[in-house]
mmCIF file of C-alpha atoms in Angstrom:
data_model
loop_
_atom_site.group_PDB
_atom_site.id
_atom_site.type_symbol
_atom_site.label_atom_id
_atom_site.label_comp_id
_atom_site.label_asym_id
_atom_site.label_seq_id
_atom_site.Cartn_x
_atom_site.Cartn_y
_atom_site.Cartn_z
ATOM 1 C CA MET A 25 92.583 82.224 96.178
ATOM 2 C CA ALA A 26 93.877 84.253 93.718
ATOM 3 C CA GLY A 27 96.808 83.737 91.568
ATOM 4 C CA GLY A 28 100.476 85.631 92.089
ATOM 5 C CA LEU A 29 100.799 85.225 95.427
ATOM 6 C CA ARG A 30 104.039 84.702 97.260
ATOM 7 C CA CYS A 31 105.439 83.256 100.500
ATOM 8 C CA PRO A 32 105.993 86.818 103.212
ATOM 9 C CA ILE A 33 107.177 84.172 105.319
ATOM 10 C CA CYS A 34 109.606 83.254 102.438
ATOM 11 C CA PHE A 35 111.106 86.176 101.785
ATOM 12 C CA SER A 36 111.200 87.628 105.059
ATOM 13 C CA ALA A 37 114.336 85.069 105.498
ATOM 14 C CA GLY A 38 115.773 85.368 102.427
ATOM 15 C CA PHE A 39 114.787 82.603 100.390
ATOM 16 C CA GLY A 40 113.213 84.922 97.776
ATOM 17 C CA THR A 41 109.433 84.606 95.494
ATOM 18 C CA VAL A 42 108.372 81.632 96.709
ATOM 19 C CA PRO A 43 104.982 80.760 95.170
ATOM 20 C CA LEU A 44 101.376 80.450 97.244
ATOM 21 C CA SER A 45 98.844 78.353 96.039
ATOM 22 C CA PRO A 46 96.085 76.347 98.174
ATOM 23 C CA THR A 47 97.060 73.193 99.823
ATOM 24 C CA GLY A 48 93.861 72.538 101.529
ATOM 25 C CA THR A 49 90.038 73.689 102.056
ATOM 26 C CA LEU A 50 91.218 77.001 103.036
ATOM 27 C CA VAL A 51 94.515 77.313 103.588
ATOM 28 C CA LEU A 52 97.316 78.428 101.716
ATOM 29 C CA GLY A 53 101.016 77.170 101.876
ATOM 30 C CA CYS A 54 103.821 77.097 99.889
ATOM 31 C CA ALA A 55 106.308 75.110 99.186
ATOM 32 C CA ASN A 56 108.826 75.314 101.713
ATOM 33 C CA GLY A 57 106.197 74.192 105.028
ATOM 34 C CA HIS A 58 103.915 77.590 105.636
ATOM 35 C CA ARG A 59 100.301 77.733 105.640
ATOM 36 C CA PHE A 60 97.917 80.145 105.855
ATOM 37 C CA ASP A 61 94.683 79.807 106.957
ATOM 38 C CA VAL A 62 91.960 81.919 104.361
ATOM 39 C CA ASN A 63 89.352 83.401 106.310
ATOM 40 C CA LYS A 64 86.242 82.090 104.628
ATOM 41 C CA ARG A 65 84.853 84.796 103.624
ATOM 42 C CA GLY A 66 87.570 84.779 101.325
ATOM 43 C CA TYR A 67 90.351 86.415 102.969
ATOM 44 C CA VAL A 68 93.995 85.835 104.142
ATOM 45 C CA SER A 69 95.978 87.945 105.912
ATOM 46 C CA LEU A 70 99.972 88.063 104.665
ATOM 47 C CA LEU A 71 100.893 90.234 107.251
ATOM 48 C CA PRO A 72 104.529 90.108 108.021
ATOM 49 C CA PRO A 73 105.787 88.754 111.323
ATOM 50 C CA LYS A 74 105.554 90.631 113.911
ATOM 51 C CA THR A 75 103.632 93.692 112.264
ATOM 52 C CA ARG A 76 102.595 96.142 114.382
ATOM 53 C CA VAL A 77 100.451 98.901 112.123
ATOM 54 C CA VAL A 78 96.909 98.793 112.666
ATOM 55 C CA GLY A 79 94.416 99.563 109.575
ATOM 56 C CA ASP A 80 91.132 102.090 109.173
ATOM 57 C CA SER A 81 88.497 101.348 112.030
ATOM 58 C CA ALA A 82 85.238 99.819 111.777
ATOM 59 C CA GLU A 83 84.309 102.892 112.669
ATOM 60 C CA MET A 84 85.857 104.693 109.318
ATOM 61 C CA LEU A 85 84.550 102.256 107.297
ATOM 62 C CA ALA A 86 80.964 102.316 108.445
ATOM 63 C CA ALA A 87 80.927 106.294 107.885
ATOM 64 C CA ARG A 88 82.426 105.667 104.402
ATOM 65 C CA ALA A 89 80.007 103.218 102.711
ATOM 66 C CA ARG A 90 77.525 104.951 104.336
ATOM 67 C CA PHE A 91 78.887 107.869 102.048
ATOM 68 C CA PHE A 92 79.683 106.663 99.167
ATOM 69 C CA ALA A 93 75.901 105.074 99.430
ATOM 70 C CA THR A 94 74.953 108.905 98.876
ATOM 71 C CA GLY A 95 75.789 108.761 95.682
ATOM 72 C CA ALA A 96 77.833 112.126 96.526
ATOM 73 C CA TYR A 97 81.149 110.958 94.523
ATOM 74 C CA GLN A 98 79.630 108.921 91.555
ATOM 75 C CA PRO A 99 81.841 111.263 89.788
ATOM 76 C CA ILE A 100 85.310 109.916 91.048
ATOM 77 C CA ALA A 101 84.389 106.683 90.784
ATOM 78 C CA ASP A 102 83.214 107.004 86.764
ATOM 79 C CA ALA A 103 86.308 108.794 86.793
ATOM 80 C CA VAL A 104 88.008 105.750 87.605
ATOM 81 C CA ALA A 105 86.131 103.476 86.054
ATOM 82 C CA GLY A 106 86.998 105.523 82.601
ATOM 83 C CA ALA A 107 90.166 105.562 82.947
ATOM 84 C CA SER A 108 90.825 101.753 84.132
ATOM 85 C CA SER A 109 89.108 100.684 80.845
ATOM 86 C CA ASN A 110 91.292 102.877 78.561
ATOM 87 C CA ALA A 111 94.465 101.134 80.224
ATOM 88 C CA VAL A 112 93.443 97.992 79.360
ATOM 89 C CA THR A 113 94.701 95.968 76.843
ATOM 90 C CA GLY A 114 93.345 92.991 76.915
ATOM 91 C CA ALA A 115 90.212 90.727 78.278
ATOM 92 C CA GLY A 116 90.684 89.423 82.028
ATOM 93 C CA ALA A 117 92.608 92.135 83.793
ATOM 94 C CA ARG A 118 93.617 91.502 87.006
ATOM 95 C CA ILE A 119 93.104 93.784 88.682
ATOM 96 C CA ALA A 120 93.719 94.688 92.403
ATOM 97 C CA GLU A 121 92.906 97.584 94.761
ATOM 98 C CA ILE A 122 95.673 97.946 97.398
ATOM 99 C CA GLY A 123 93.827 100.144 100.157
ATOM 100 C CA CYS A 124 90.808 99.291 99.265
ATOM 101 C CA GLY A 125 88.899 100.059 101.945
ATOM 102 C CA THR A 126 84.626 98.639 101.379
ATOM 103 C CA GLY A 127 85.270 98.357 97.522
ATOM 104 C CA TYR A 128 83.790 100.842 96.500
ATOM 105 C CA TYR A 129 85.605 102.178 93.582
ATOM 106 C CA LEU A 130 87.803 98.507 92.664
ATOM 107 C CA ASP A 131 83.384 98.066 91.904
ATOM 108 C CA ALA A 132 83.105 100.807 89.900
ATOM 109 C CA VAL A 133 85.893 99.333 87.746
ATOM 110 C CA SER A 134 85.367 95.625 87.994
ATOM 111 C CA SER A 135 82.418 96.592 86.631
ATOM 112 C CA ALA A 136 83.000 98.845 83.592
ATOM 113 C CA VAL A 137 86.199 95.888 82.445
ATOM 114 C CA ASP A 138 86.625 93.053 81.364
ATOM 115 C CA ALA A 139 88.304 91.165 84.388
ATOM 116 C CA GLY A 140 89.906 87.556 85.288
ATOM 117 C CA ASP A 141 91.458 88.571 88.519
ATOM 118 C CA ILE A 142 89.526 90.741 91.437
ATOM 119 C CA LEU A 143 91.568 90.771 94.296
ATOM 120 C CA ALA A 144 90.470 93.774 96.799
ATOM 121 C CA ALA A 145 93.994 95.057 99.407
ATOM 122 C CA ASP A 146 94.073 96.450 103.308
ATOM 123 C CA LEU A 147 95.643 96.350 106.075
ATOM 124 C CA SER A 148 92.832 97.087 107.833
ATOM 125 C CA PRO A 149 90.472 93.097 107.941
ATOM 126 C CA ALA A 150 87.709 94.606 108.553
ATOM 127 C CA ALA A 151 88.741 96.944 104.713
ATOM 128 C CA VAL A 152 89.505 93.819 103.309
ATOM 129 C CA ARG A 153 85.966 91.597 104.887
ATOM 130 C CA THR A 154 83.546 94.373 103.451
ATOM 131 C CA ALA A 155 84.999 94.685 100.321
ATOM 132 C CA VAL A 156 84.671 90.978 99.820
ATOM 133 C CA ASN A 157 80.892 90.878 99.972
ATOM 134 C CA SER A 158 80.601 94.379 98.071
ATOM 135 C CA VAL A 159 82.974 93.291 95.123
ATOM 136 C CA PRO A 160 81.681 89.942 93.278
ATOM 137 C CA GLY A 161 83.725 87.889 92.698
ATOM 138 C CA ALA A 162 87.125 89.797 93.963
ATOM 139 C CA VAL A 163 88.905 87.836 97.018
ATOM 140 C CA GLY A 164 90.964 89.944 99.756
ATOM 141 C CA LEU A 165 93.796 89.979 101.101
ATOM 142 C CA VAL A 166 95.712 91.642 104.487
ATOM 143 C CA LEU A 167 99.001 93.579 103.982
ATOM 144 C CA ASP A 168 100.654 95.879 104.803
ATOM 145 C CA VAL A 169 101.957 98.442 101.781
ATOM 146 C CA TRP A 170 105.165 99.708 102.989
ATOM 147 C CA GLN A 171 106.533 96.066 103.029
ATOM 148 C CA PRO A 172 107.495 94.107 100.293
ATOM 149 C CA LEU A 173 103.765 92.860 98.993
ATOM 150 C CA PRO A 174 102.980 89.837 98.845
ATOM 151 C CA LEU A 175 101.989 89.249 95.182
ATOM 152 C CA ALA A 176 104.510 88.068 92.972
ATOM 153 C CA ASP A 177 106.149 89.389 90.307
ATOM 154 C CA ALA A 178 104.609 90.752 86.975
ATOM 155 C CA SER A 179 100.994 89.454 88.815
ATOM 156 C CA ARG A 180 98.858 92.554 87.929
ATOM 157 C CA ASP A 181 97.543 94.036 85.012
ATOM 158 C CA ILE A 182 96.156 97.167 86.486
ATOM 159 C CA LEU A 183 97.032 98.648 90.523
ATOM 160 C CA LEU A 184 94.489 101.302 91.995
ATOM 161 C CA SER A 185 95.238 103.571 94.558
ATOM 162 C CA VAL A 186 92.911 105.888 95.402
ATOM 163 C CA PHE A 187 93.533 108.029 98.224
ATOM 164 C CA ALA A 188 95.903 106.236 99.830
ATOM 165 C CA PRO A 189 99.878 105.479 100.231
ATOM 166 C CA ARG A 190 101.501 103.604 97.767
ATOM 167 C CA ASN A 191 104.925 101.542 97.313
ATOM 168 C CA LEU A 192 105.971 102.917 93.995
ATOM 169 C CA PRO A 193 109.175 100.111 93.522
ATOM 170 C CA GLU A 194 106.918 97.392 94.668
ATOM 171 C CA PHE A 195 103.900 98.279 92.350
ATOM 172 C CA ALA A 196 106.114 98.309 89.087
ATOM 173 C CA ARG A 197 107.361 95.347 90.599
ATOM 174 C CA VAL A 198 103.666 93.273 90.572
ATOM 175 C CA LEU A 199 102.685 95.206 87.414
ATOM 176 C CA ASP A 200 103.105 92.971 83.973
ATOM 177 C CA ILE A 201 104.058 94.467 80.976
ATOM 178 C CA ASP A 202 102.325 97.421 79.859
ATOM 179 C CA GLY A 203 100.788 96.982 83.288
ATOM 180 C CA CYS A 204 99.197 100.573 84.840
ATOM 181 C CA LEU A 205 98.405 102.378 88.278
ATOM 182 C CA VAL A 206 95.484 104.446 88.313
ATOM 183 C CA ALA A 207 95.783 106.925 91.332
ATOM 184 C CA VAL A 208 93.458 109.722 92.536
ATOM 185 C CA VAL A 209 95.220 111.974 94.861
ATOM 186 C CA PRO A 210 93.189 115.336 95.862
ATOM 187 C CA THR A 211 93.939 118.910 94.775
ATOM 188 C CA GLY A 212 94.112 121.813 96.767
ATOM 189 C CA ASN A 213 90.708 122.870 96.083
ATOM 190 C CA HIS A 214 89.675 119.576 97.988
ATOM 191 C CA LEU A 215 86.722 120.432 100.996
ATOM 192 C CA HIS A 216 88.449 123.917 100.573
ATOM 193 C CA GLU A 217 85.686 124.783 102.563
ATOM 194 C CA ALA A 218 84.909 121.937 105.167
ATOM 195 C CA ARG A 219 88.989 123.136 105.440
ATOM 196 C CA ALA A 220 87.909 126.760 105.530
ATOM 197 C CA ALA A 221 85.758 126.289 108.210
ATOM 198 C CA GLY A 222 88.516 124.270 110.255
ATOM 199 C CA LEU A 223 87.145 120.763 109.338
ATOM 200 C CA ALA A 224 89.137 119.336 107.680
ATOM 201 C CA LEU A 225 93.533 119.266 106.992
ATOM 202 C CA ASP A 226 94.994 121.020 104.653
ATOM 203 C CA ILE A 227 96.543 120.017 101.752
ATOM 204 C CA PRO A 228 98.978 121.270 99.785
ATOM 205 C CA GLU A 229 99.046 121.694 95.993
ATOM 206 C CA GLY A 230 100.532 120.088 93.801
ATOM 207 C CA LYS A 231 99.737 117.082 94.983
ATOM 208 C CA ALA A 232 99.619 115.385 91.455
ATOM 209 C CA ASP A 233 102.933 117.170 89.673
ATOM 210 C CA ASP A 234 104.541 115.495 92.567
ATOM 211 C CA LEU A 235 103.755 111.769 92.314
ATOM 212 C CA VAL A 236 104.393 111.844 89.307
ATOM 213 C CA ARG A 237 108.205 113.190 89.838
ATOM 214 C CA THR A 238 109.015 110.246 92.558
ATOM 215 C CA ALA A 239 107.270 108.164 90.028
ATOM 216 C CA GLU A 240 109.565 109.080 87.073
ATOM 217 C CA PRO A 241 112.091 106.065 87.599
ATOM 218 C CA TRP A 242 109.521 103.535 87.453
ATOM 219 C CA PHE A 243 106.315 105.180 85.587
ATOM 220 C CA ASP A 244 105.546 107.706 82.903
ATOM 221 C CA GLU A 245 102.383 109.608 83.062
ATOM 222 C CA VAL A 246 99.902 108.280 80.132
ATOM 223 C CA GLU A 247 96.698 109.997 80.819
ATOM 224 C CA ARG A 248 95.268 112.094 83.501
ATOM 225 C CA THR A 249 91.429 113.814 84.253
ATOM 226 C CA GLU A 250 90.441 116.710 87.188
ATOM 227 C CA VAL A 251 87.785 116.114 88.261
ATOM 228 C CA GLU A 252 85.847 118.425 89.909
ATOM 229 C CA PHE A 253 82.544 118.970 91.196
ATOM 230 C CA GLN A 254 80.093 120.026 94.732
ATOM 231 C CA MET A 255 78.269 118.657 97.083
ATOM 232 C CA THR A 256 75.223 119.920 98.883
ATOM 233 C CA LEU A 257 76.074 117.957 101.857
ATOM 234 C CA ASP A 258 73.017 117.811 105.070
ATOM 235 C CA GLY A 259 74.940 117.852 108.239
ATOM 236 C CA GLU A 260 74.862 113.904 108.529
ATOM 237 C CA ALA A 261 76.445 113.421 105.293
ATOM 238 C CA LEU A 262 79.436 115.750 106.498
ATOM 239 C CA GLU A 263 79.941 114.053 109.321
ATOM 240 C CA LEU A 264 80.521 110.476 107.151
ATOM 241 C CA LEU A 265 82.532 113.062 104.473
ATOM 242 C CA LEU A 266 85.357 114.022 107.463
ATOM 243 C CA GLY A 267 84.915 110.994 109.145
ATOM 244 C CA MET A 268 85.951 108.681 106.354
ATOM 245 C CA GLY A 269 89.427 110.341 106.087
ATOM 246 C CA PRO A 270 92.610 111.594 106.979
ATOM 247 C CA SER A 271 91.051 114.323 109.448
ATOM 248 C CA ALA A 272 89.447 110.982 111.140
ATOM 249 C CA HIS A 273 93.015 110.277 112.493
ATOM 250 C CA HIS A 274 93.806 113.465 113.938
ATOM 251 C CA ALA A 275 92.621 115.800 117.006
ATOM 252 C CA LEU A 276 90.148 116.861 114.720
ATOM 253 C CA THR A 277 86.554 116.389 115.772
ATOM 254 C CA THR A 278 83.429 116.203 114.192
ATOM 255 C CA ASP A 279 81.651 119.109 116.014
ATOM 256 C CA ARG A 280 80.515 121.113 112.956
ATOM 257 C CA ALA A 281 80.472 125.025 113.540
ATOM 258 C CA PRO A 282 77.514 126.887 113.578
ATOM 259 C CA ASP A 283 79.047 128.428 110.342
ATOM 260 C CA ALA A 284 80.071 125.231 108.663
ATOM 261 C CA PRO A 285 79.500 124.750 105.154
ATOM 262 C CA GLY A 286 76.246 122.604 103.837
ATOM 263 C CA ILE A 287 78.344 123.330 99.872
ATOM 264 C CA VAL A 288 81.424 121.575 99.230
ATOM 265 C CA THR A 289 83.384 121.271 96.851
ATOM 266 C CA ALA A 290 85.195 117.899 95.470
ATOM 267 C CA SER A 291 88.278 117.519 93.451
ATOM 268 C CA VAL A 292 90.801 115.277 92.403
ATOM 269 C CA THR A 293 93.304 114.216 90.052
ATOM 270 C CA VAL A 294 93.060 110.683 87.928
ATOM 271 C CA LEU A 295 96.657 109.612 87.237
ATOM 272 C CA THR A 296 97.259 106.836 84.726
ATOM 273 C CA LEU A 297 100.619 106.128 85.077
ATOM 274 C CA ARG A 298 101.918 102.923 82.883
ATOM 275 C CA ARG A 299 105.165 100.886 84.056
ATOM 276 C CA THR A 300 108.494 101.524 82.526
ATOM 277 C CA PRO A 301 110.791 99.112 80.794
ATOM 278 C CA ASN A 302 112.408 97.261 83.080
ATOM 279 C CA SER A 303 110.982 98.492 86.470
ATOM 280 C CA GLY A 304 109.590 96.381 87.168
ATOM 281 C CA ASP A 305 112.685 94.147 87.520
ATOM 282 C CA PRO A 306 112.854 92.554 90.462
ATOM 283 C CA ALA A 307 116.503 94.560 92.587
#
């Protein structure tokens, strides 16, 4: 397993940061006797006790994998890989994607940088399982981003958050000095043809600027890349696109209207945010 993990039970009980390490074959444990089974496929669940939330379904992940296989989002993956490469300050970068999904973006980054430790983390066990099978050398972690992360202080050099929730104070805590968060957020133009046809959720303008403002106590913006391009999608690819994202969680259906678009715009901002001095210090 990856290094830099901490016991979620000890932390929940107020014992602070207690490291996890291998205590046997496919077992992680802490000094206080808590044990966690590691799946033979290379991932472990460190969800806090009594967690009730659920992650993306297997159906959503399958749609995502099939859509990514078309290559339609390759420019976004390339931009994420480029931003991550620019953020790396040395060899053996410790990389984690929080909200890894299928591992599509993590795979692009791990191929572009000199990675020493690759962690695929998500609330969905199905996502983590898919990611560790897709990203060479990756290990997986099931976690809840809105809870204290089961990652040690200063244990990562790069965090990826692509169309995913962000726990900014926790991200700052687990990033090392000069560590960076590479985040992808949609612009107001993203999938606008599908939204005009009533097939996707609205996206407010200025999400990137909102993130930068919200992140100011913990992060400074160091790079921004706007990525916008048009995709020519047949009916199947459009169904996959709509089925893999937030619209799949809501009442929208993938029954396309007669005037459903064949040309769909992808428009995102790739932000690199560097951890500010002392922002990662534990409270």
